Tab-separated table of C-alpha atoms in Angstrom:
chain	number	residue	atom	x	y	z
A	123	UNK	CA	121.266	117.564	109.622
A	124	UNK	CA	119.182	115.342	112.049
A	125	UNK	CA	119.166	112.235	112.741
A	126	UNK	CA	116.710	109.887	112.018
A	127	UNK	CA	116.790	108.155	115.500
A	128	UNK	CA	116.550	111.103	117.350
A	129	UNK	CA	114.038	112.233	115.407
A	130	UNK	CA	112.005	109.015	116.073
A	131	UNK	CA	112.314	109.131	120.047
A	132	UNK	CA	111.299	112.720	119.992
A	133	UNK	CA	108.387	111.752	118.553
A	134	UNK	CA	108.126	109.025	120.793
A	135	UNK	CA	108.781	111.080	124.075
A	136	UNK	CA	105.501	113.517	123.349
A	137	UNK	CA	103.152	110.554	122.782
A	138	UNK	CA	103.100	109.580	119.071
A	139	UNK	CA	103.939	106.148	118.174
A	140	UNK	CA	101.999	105.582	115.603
A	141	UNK	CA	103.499	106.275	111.922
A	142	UNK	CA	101.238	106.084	108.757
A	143	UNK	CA	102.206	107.367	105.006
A	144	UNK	CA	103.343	106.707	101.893
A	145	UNK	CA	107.580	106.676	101.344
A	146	UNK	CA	109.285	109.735	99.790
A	147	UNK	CA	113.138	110.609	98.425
A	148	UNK	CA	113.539	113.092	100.500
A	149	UNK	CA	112.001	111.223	103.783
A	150	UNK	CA	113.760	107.821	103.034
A	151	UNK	CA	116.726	107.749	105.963
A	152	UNK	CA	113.299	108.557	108.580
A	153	UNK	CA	111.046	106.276	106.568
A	154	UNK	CA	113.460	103.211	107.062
A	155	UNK	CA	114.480	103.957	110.827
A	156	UNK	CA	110.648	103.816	111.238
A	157	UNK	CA	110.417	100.403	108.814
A	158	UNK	CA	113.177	99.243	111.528
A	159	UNK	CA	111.969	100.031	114.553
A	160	UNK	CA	108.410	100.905	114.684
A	161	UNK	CA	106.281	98.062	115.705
A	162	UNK	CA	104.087	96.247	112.881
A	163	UNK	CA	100.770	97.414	114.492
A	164	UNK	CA	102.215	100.990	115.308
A	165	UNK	CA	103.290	101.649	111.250
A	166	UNK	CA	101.482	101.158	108.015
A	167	UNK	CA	102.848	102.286	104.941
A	168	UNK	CA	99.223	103.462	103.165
A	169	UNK	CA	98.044	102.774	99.978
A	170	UNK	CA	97.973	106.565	99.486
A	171	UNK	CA	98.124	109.853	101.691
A	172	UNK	CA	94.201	110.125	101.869
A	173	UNK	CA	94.211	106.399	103.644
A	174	UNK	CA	97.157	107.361	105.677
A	175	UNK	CA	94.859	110.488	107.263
A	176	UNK	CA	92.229	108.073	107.696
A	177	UNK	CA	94.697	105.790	109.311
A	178	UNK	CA	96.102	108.440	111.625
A	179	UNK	CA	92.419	109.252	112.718
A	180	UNK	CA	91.071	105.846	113.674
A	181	UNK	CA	94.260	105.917	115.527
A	182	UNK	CA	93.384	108.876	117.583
A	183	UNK	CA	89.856	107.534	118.625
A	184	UNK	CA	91.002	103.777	119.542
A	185	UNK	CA	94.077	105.845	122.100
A	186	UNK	CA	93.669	109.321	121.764
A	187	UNK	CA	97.088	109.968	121.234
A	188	UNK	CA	98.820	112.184	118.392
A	189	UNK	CA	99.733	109.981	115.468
A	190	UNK	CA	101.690	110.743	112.559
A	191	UNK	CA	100.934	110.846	109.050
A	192	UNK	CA	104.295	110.949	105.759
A	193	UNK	CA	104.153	111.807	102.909
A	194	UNK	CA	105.842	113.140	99.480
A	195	UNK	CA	104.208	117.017	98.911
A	196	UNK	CA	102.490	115.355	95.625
A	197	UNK	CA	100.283	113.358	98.170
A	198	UNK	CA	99.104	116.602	99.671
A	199	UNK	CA	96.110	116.636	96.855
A	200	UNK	CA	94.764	112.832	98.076
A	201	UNK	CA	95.126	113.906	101.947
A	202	UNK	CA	93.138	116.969	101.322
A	203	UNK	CA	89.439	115.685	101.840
A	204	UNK	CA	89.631	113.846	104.562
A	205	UNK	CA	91.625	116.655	106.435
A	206	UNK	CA	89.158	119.128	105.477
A	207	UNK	CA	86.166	117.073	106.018
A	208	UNK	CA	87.030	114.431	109.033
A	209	UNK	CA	90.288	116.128	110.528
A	210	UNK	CA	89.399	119.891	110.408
A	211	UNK	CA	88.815	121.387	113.756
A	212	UNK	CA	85.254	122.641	112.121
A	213	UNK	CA	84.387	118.706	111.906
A	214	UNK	CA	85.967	115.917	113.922
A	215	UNK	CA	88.742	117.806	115.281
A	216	UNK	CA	91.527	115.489	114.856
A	217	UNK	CA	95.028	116.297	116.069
A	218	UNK	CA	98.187	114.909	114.110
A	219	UNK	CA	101.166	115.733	113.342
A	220	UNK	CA	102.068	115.770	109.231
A	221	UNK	CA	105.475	115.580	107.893
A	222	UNK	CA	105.801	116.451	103.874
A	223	UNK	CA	109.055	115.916	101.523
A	224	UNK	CA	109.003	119.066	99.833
A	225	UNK	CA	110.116	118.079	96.226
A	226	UNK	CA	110.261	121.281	93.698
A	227	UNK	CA	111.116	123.544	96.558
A	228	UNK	CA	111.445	127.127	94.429
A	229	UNK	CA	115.441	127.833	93.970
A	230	UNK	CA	116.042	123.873	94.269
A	231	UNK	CA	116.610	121.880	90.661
A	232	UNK	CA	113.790	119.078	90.364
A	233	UNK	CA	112.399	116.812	87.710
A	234	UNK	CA	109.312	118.979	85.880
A	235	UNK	CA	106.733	117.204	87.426
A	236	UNK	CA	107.839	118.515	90.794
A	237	UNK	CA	108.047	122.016	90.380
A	238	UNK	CA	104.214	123.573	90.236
A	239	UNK	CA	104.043	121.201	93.156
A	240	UNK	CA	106.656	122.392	95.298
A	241	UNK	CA	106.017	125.943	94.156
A	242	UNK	CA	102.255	125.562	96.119
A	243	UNK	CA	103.415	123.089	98.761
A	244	UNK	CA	103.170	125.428	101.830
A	245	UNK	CA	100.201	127.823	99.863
A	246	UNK	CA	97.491	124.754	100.147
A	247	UNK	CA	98.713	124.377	103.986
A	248	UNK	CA	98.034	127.818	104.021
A	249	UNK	CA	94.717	127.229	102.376
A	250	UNK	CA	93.813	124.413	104.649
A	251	UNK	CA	94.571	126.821	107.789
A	252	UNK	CA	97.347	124.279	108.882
A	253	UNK	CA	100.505	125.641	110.681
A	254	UNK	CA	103.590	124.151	109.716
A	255	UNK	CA	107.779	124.265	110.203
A	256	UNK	CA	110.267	124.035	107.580
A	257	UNK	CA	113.386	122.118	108.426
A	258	UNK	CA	116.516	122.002	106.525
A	259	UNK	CA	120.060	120.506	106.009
A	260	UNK	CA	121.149	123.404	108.076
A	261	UNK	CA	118.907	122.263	111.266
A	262	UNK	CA	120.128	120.116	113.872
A	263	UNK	CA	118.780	118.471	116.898
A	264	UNK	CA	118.342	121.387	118.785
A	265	UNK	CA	116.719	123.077	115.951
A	266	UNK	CA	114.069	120.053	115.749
A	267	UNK	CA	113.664	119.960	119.277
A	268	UNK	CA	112.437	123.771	118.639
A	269	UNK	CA	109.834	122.961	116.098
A	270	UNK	CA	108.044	120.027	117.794
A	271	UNK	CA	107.505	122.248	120.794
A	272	UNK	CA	106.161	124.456	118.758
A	273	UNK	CA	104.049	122.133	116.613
A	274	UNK	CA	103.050	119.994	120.035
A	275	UNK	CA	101.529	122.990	121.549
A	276	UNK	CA	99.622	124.043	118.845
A	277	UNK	CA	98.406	120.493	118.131
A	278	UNK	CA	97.142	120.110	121.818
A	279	UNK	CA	95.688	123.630	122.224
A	280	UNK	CA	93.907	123.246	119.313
A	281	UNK	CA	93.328	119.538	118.886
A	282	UNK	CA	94.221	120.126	115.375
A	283	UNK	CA	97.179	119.200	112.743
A	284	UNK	CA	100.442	120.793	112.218
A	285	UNK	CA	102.666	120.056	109.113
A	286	UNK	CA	106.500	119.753	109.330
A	287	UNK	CA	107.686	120.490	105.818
A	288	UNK	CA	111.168	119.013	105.120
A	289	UNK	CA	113.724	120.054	102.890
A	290	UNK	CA	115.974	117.712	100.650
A	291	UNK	CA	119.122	116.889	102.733
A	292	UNK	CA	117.206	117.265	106.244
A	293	UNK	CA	118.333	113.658	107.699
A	294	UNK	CA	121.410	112.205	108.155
A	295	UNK	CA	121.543	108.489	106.095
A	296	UNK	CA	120.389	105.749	107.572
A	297	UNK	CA	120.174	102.475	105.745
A	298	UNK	CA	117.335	99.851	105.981
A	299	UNK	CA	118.316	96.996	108.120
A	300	UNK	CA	114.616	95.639	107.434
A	301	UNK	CA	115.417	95.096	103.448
A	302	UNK	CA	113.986	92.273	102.479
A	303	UNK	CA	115.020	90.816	99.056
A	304	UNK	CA	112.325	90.179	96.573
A	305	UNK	CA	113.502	87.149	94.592
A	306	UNK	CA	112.582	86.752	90.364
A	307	UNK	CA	113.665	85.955	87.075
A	308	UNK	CA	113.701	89.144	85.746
A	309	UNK	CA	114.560	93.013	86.626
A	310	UNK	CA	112.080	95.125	86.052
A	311	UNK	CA	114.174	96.628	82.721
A	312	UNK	CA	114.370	93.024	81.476
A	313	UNK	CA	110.388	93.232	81.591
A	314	UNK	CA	110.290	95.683	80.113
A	315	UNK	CA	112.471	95.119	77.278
A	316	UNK	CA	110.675	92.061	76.281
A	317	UNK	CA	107.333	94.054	76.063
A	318	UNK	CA	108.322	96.434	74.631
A	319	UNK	CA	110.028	94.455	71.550
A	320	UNK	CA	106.979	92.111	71.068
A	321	UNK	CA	104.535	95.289	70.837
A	322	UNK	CA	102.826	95.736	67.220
A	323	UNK	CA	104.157	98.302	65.197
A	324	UNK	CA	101.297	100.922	65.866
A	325	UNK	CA	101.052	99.681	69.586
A	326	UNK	CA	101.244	103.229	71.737
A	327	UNK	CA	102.403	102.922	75.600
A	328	UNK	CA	101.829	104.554	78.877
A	329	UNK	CA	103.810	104.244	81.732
A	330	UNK	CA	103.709	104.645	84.955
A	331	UNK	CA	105.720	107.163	87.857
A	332	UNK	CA	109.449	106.514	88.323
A	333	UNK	CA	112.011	104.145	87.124
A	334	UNK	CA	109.512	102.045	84.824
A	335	UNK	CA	109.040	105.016	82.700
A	336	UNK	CA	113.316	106.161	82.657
A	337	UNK	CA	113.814	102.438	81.535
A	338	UNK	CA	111.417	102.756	79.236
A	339	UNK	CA	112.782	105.796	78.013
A	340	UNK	CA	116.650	104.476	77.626
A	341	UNK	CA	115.066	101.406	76.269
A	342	UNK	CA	114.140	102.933	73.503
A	343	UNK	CA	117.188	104.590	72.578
A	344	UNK	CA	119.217	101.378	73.324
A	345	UNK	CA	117.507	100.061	70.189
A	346	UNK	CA	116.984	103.665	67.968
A	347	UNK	CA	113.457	104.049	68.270
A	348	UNK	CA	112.065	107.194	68.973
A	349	UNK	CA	109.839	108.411	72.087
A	350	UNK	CA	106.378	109.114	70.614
A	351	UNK	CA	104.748	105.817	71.041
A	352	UNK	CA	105.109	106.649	74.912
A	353	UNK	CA	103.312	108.770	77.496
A	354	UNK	CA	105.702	108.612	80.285
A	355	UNK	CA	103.278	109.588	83.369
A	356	UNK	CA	106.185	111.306	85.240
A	357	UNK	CA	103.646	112.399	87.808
A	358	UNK	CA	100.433	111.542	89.124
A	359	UNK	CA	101.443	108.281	90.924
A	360	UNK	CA	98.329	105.442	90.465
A	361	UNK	CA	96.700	107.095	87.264
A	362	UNK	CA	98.400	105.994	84.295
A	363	UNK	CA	96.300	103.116	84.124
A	364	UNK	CA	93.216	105.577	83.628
A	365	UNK	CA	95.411	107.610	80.924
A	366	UNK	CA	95.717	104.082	79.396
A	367	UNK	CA	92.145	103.349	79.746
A	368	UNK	CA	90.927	106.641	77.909
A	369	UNK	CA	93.220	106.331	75.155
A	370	UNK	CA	92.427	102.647	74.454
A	371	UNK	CA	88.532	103.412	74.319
A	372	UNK	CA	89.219	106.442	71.370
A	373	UNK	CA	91.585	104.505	69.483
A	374	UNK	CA	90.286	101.000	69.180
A	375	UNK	CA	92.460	100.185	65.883
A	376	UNK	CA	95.230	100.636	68.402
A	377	UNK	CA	96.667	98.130	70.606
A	378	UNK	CA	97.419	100.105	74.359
A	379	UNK	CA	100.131	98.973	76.596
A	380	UNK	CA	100.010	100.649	80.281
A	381	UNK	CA	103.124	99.377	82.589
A	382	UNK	CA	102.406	99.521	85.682
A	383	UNK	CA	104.073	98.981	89.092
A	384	UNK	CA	102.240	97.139	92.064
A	385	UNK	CA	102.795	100.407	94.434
A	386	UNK	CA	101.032	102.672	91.650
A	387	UNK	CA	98.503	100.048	91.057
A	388	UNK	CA	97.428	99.415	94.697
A	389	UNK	CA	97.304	103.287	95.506
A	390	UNK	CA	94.486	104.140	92.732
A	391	UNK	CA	93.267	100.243	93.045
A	392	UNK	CA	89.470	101.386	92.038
A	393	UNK	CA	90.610	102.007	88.333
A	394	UNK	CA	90.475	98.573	87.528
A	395	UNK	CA	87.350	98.364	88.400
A	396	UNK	CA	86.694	100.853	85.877
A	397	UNK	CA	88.717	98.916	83.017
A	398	UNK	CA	87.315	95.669	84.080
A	399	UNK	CA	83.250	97.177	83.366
A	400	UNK	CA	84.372	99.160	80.260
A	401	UNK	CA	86.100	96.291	78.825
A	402	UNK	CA	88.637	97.646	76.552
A	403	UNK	CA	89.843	94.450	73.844
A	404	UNK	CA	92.501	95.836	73.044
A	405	UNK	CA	94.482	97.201	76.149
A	406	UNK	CA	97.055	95.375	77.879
A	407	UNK	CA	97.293	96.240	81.506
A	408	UNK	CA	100.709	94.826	82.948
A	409	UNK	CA	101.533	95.589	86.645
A	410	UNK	CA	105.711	94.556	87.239
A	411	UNK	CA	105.318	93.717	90.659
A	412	UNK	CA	108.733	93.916	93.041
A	413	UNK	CA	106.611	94.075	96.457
A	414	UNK	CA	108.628	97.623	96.632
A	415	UNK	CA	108.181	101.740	96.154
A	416	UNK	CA	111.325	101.016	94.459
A	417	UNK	CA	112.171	104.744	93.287
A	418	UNK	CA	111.658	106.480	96.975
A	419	UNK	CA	114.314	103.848	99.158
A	420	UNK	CA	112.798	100.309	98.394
A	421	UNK	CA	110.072	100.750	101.461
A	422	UNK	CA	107.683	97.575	100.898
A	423	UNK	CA	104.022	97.498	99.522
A	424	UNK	CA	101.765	94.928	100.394
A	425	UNK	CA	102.221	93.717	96.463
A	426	UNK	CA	103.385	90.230	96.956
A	427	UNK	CA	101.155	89.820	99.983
A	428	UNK	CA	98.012	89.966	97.605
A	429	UNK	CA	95.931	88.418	95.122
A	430	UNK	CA	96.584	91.105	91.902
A	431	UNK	CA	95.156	88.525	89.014
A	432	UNK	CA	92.520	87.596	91.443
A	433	UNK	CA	91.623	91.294	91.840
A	434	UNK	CA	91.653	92.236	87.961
A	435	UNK	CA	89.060	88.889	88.076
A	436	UNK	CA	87.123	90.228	89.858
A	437	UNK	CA	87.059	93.766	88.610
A	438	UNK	CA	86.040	92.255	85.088
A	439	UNK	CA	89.404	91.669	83.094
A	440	UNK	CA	88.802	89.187	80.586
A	441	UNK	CA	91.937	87.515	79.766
A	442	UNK	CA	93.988	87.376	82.905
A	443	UNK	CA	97.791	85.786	83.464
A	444	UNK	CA	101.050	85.781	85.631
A	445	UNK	CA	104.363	85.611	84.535
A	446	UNK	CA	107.156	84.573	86.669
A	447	UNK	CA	109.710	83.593	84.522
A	448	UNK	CA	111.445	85.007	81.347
A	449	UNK	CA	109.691	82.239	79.119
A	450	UNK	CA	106.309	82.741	80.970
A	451	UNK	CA	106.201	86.432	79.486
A	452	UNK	CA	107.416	85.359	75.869
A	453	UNK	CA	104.598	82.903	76.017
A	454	UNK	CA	102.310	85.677	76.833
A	455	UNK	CA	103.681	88.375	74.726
A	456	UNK	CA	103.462	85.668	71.610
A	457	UNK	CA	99.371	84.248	72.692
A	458	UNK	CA	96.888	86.121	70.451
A	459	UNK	CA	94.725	86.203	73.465
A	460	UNK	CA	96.736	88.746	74.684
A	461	UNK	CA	96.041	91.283	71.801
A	462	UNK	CA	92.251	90.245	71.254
A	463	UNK	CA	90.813	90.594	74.873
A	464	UNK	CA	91.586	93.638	77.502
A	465	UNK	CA	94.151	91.509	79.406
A	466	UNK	CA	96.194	92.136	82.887
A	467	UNK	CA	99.144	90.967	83.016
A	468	UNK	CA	100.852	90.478	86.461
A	469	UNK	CA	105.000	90.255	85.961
A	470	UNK	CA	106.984	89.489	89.057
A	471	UNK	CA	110.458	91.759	88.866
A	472	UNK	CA	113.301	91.876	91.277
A	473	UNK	CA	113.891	95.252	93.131
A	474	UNK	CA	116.503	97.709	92.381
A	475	UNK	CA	117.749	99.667	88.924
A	476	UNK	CA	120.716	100.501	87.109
A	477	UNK	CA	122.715	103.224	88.800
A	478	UNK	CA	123.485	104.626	85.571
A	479	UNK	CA	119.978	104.709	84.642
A	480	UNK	CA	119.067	108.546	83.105
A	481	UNK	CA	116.414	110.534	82.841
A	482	UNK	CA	113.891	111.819	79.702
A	483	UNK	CA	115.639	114.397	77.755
A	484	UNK	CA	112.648	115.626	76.315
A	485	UNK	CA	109.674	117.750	78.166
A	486	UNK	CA	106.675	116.860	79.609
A	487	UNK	CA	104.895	118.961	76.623
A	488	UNK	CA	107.242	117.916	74.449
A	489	UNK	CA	106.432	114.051	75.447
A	490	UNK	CA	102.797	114.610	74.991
A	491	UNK	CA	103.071	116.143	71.650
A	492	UNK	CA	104.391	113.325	70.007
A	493	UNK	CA	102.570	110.799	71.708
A	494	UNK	CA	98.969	112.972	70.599
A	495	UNK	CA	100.957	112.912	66.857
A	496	UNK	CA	101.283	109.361	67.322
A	497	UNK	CA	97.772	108.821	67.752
A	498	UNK	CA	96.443	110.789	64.928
């Protein structure tokens, strides 16, 4: 294994000290030593891995050095564009240095939504023409110090990226020192509970990428209902709002829930603006906002440093609210308001989850099969 501090001052020795990207499982123990120690103006954690590329470049103009860019392999699709059409070496030329969780990796048990990605993972660096490294549990120092030789010489013959792809069980544990406590009324499963008990009868829900959709899930069974009134968007991070969106404009008898999470939310951010202009009566958008990525090592978003109501304002949501306490959401969840305009709700939730909490049982296809029954 290698450690994350090592790690970090190799990097540091060869001239990058600047650290962009969006926080992963399987990057976490790096992720935090960099949340520790990296300076505030030499470390953004991105709205998503596109922004993070973008981020990494504007670096390399205003010093010329060799930033980094993070990132779980699902973000490889949002980075694509701007490597292939600022960072390539056939446009800008931009060197950087890439380092990609690889989730799904083929012989490795993973959640479904993991495995086509993990399967293609080191295929679309292929595609892209970028080099990479694969480091395991089974590397050590040595081993790293190996593959960023290799990756810093290509980078600076070529003035052009190089991916280090990283197994699960690559760094040694390191705990965030840097955790700071979001304080509220509720846990997110509390939230969530509440909602999901007020909701008409032939209310259908989506939900959104990690633990909000496995409490959902248990939630359900805690009080025998059945699954199909949920879409649980186990991938796709920042698009379940859309998934909400569509369904709510083909089934206007039908009153649409999407739960949300601020780090989901803020990484797809324009798709309010396309709820807000289409105007949907009777969707519910509801963002549980913990200021954290809360399912990849609690890294912060910048979720309790912004405006959200004043943003779904502004995009066009009609009937817009906050809820900070228990009997703030019950007065929400009870105002016909609610249910007769398209409505965001913004729910402030403490971080964390049960440690018991499961996963879905069912199948993705199985999942969307009785939610598309449902909706008949």
């Amino acid at each position: 294994m290698i450690s994350p501090k090592y790690f970090y001052d190799s990097l540091i020795a060869n001239g990058t000290d600047f650290f962009a990207g969006v926080p992963d499982s399987l990057l976490k123990n790096f992720c935090a030593y960099i949340t520790d120690n990296a300076p505030a103006d030499k470390h953004i954690i991105s709205a998503n891995e596109g922004s993070a590329t973008a981020l990494a470049t504007g670096y390399h103009f205003a010093t010329g050095k060799i930033p980094m860019i993070y990132m779980q392999n699902s973000g490889e699709g949002n980075m694509i564009n701007p490597l292939l059409s600022i960072v390539d070496s056939d446009v800008y030329s931009v060197p950087m240095m890439i380092m990609i969780g690889w989730r799904g990796e083929p012989g490795v048990h993973d959640e479904p939504q993991h495995v086509k990605q993990g399967k293609v993972t080191c295929d679309l660096l292929d595609a892209m023409k970028i080099p990479y490294s694969v480091l395991g549990a089974d590397n050590c120092n040595k081993c790293l110090d190996k593959a960023l030789a290799k990756a810093y010489e290509y980078i600076k013959a070529n003035n052009a990226p190089y991916a280090l792809v990283i197994k699960k069980g690559t760094f040694e544990e390191y705990v965030l020192k840097n955790n700071v406590s979001v304080e509220a009324d509720m846990s997110r499963e509390e939230a969530i509970e509440k909602i999901m008990l007020s909701a008409p009868e032939t209310a259908a829900f989506v939900s959104t990428t990690g633990m909000a959709s496995r409490e959902l899930y248990e939630l359900r069974d805690k009080h025998n209902q059945g699954h199909n009134k949920d879409f649980l968007t186990v991938g796709g991070m920042g698009h379940a709002s859309q998934i909400a969106l569509s369904i709510a404009m083909q089934k206007k008898d039908r009153t649409i829930y999407c739960i949300d999470g601020d780090g989901a939310s803020i990484m797809q951010m324009g798709g309010m603006a396309t709820i807000g202009t289409r105007n949907p009566s009777n969707m519910i958008h509801i963002v549980l906002n913990n200021g954290a990525h809360d399912s990849v090592g609690g890294q912060p978003t910048v979720g309790r440093q912004i405006d959200l109501c004043g943003i779904a304002k502004a995009c066009g949501y009609t009937n817009v609210v906050k809820a900070s306490t228990k009997e703030e959401l019950d007065a929400i969840l009870k105002d016909r308001k609610t249910f007769d305009e398209l409505t965001f709700v913004e729910v402030l939730v403490r971080k964390g989850a049960r440690k018991d909490l499961g996963r879905p049982k069912t199948t993705p296809v199985q999942n969307k099969q009785a939610m598309m029954e449902f909706l008949k």
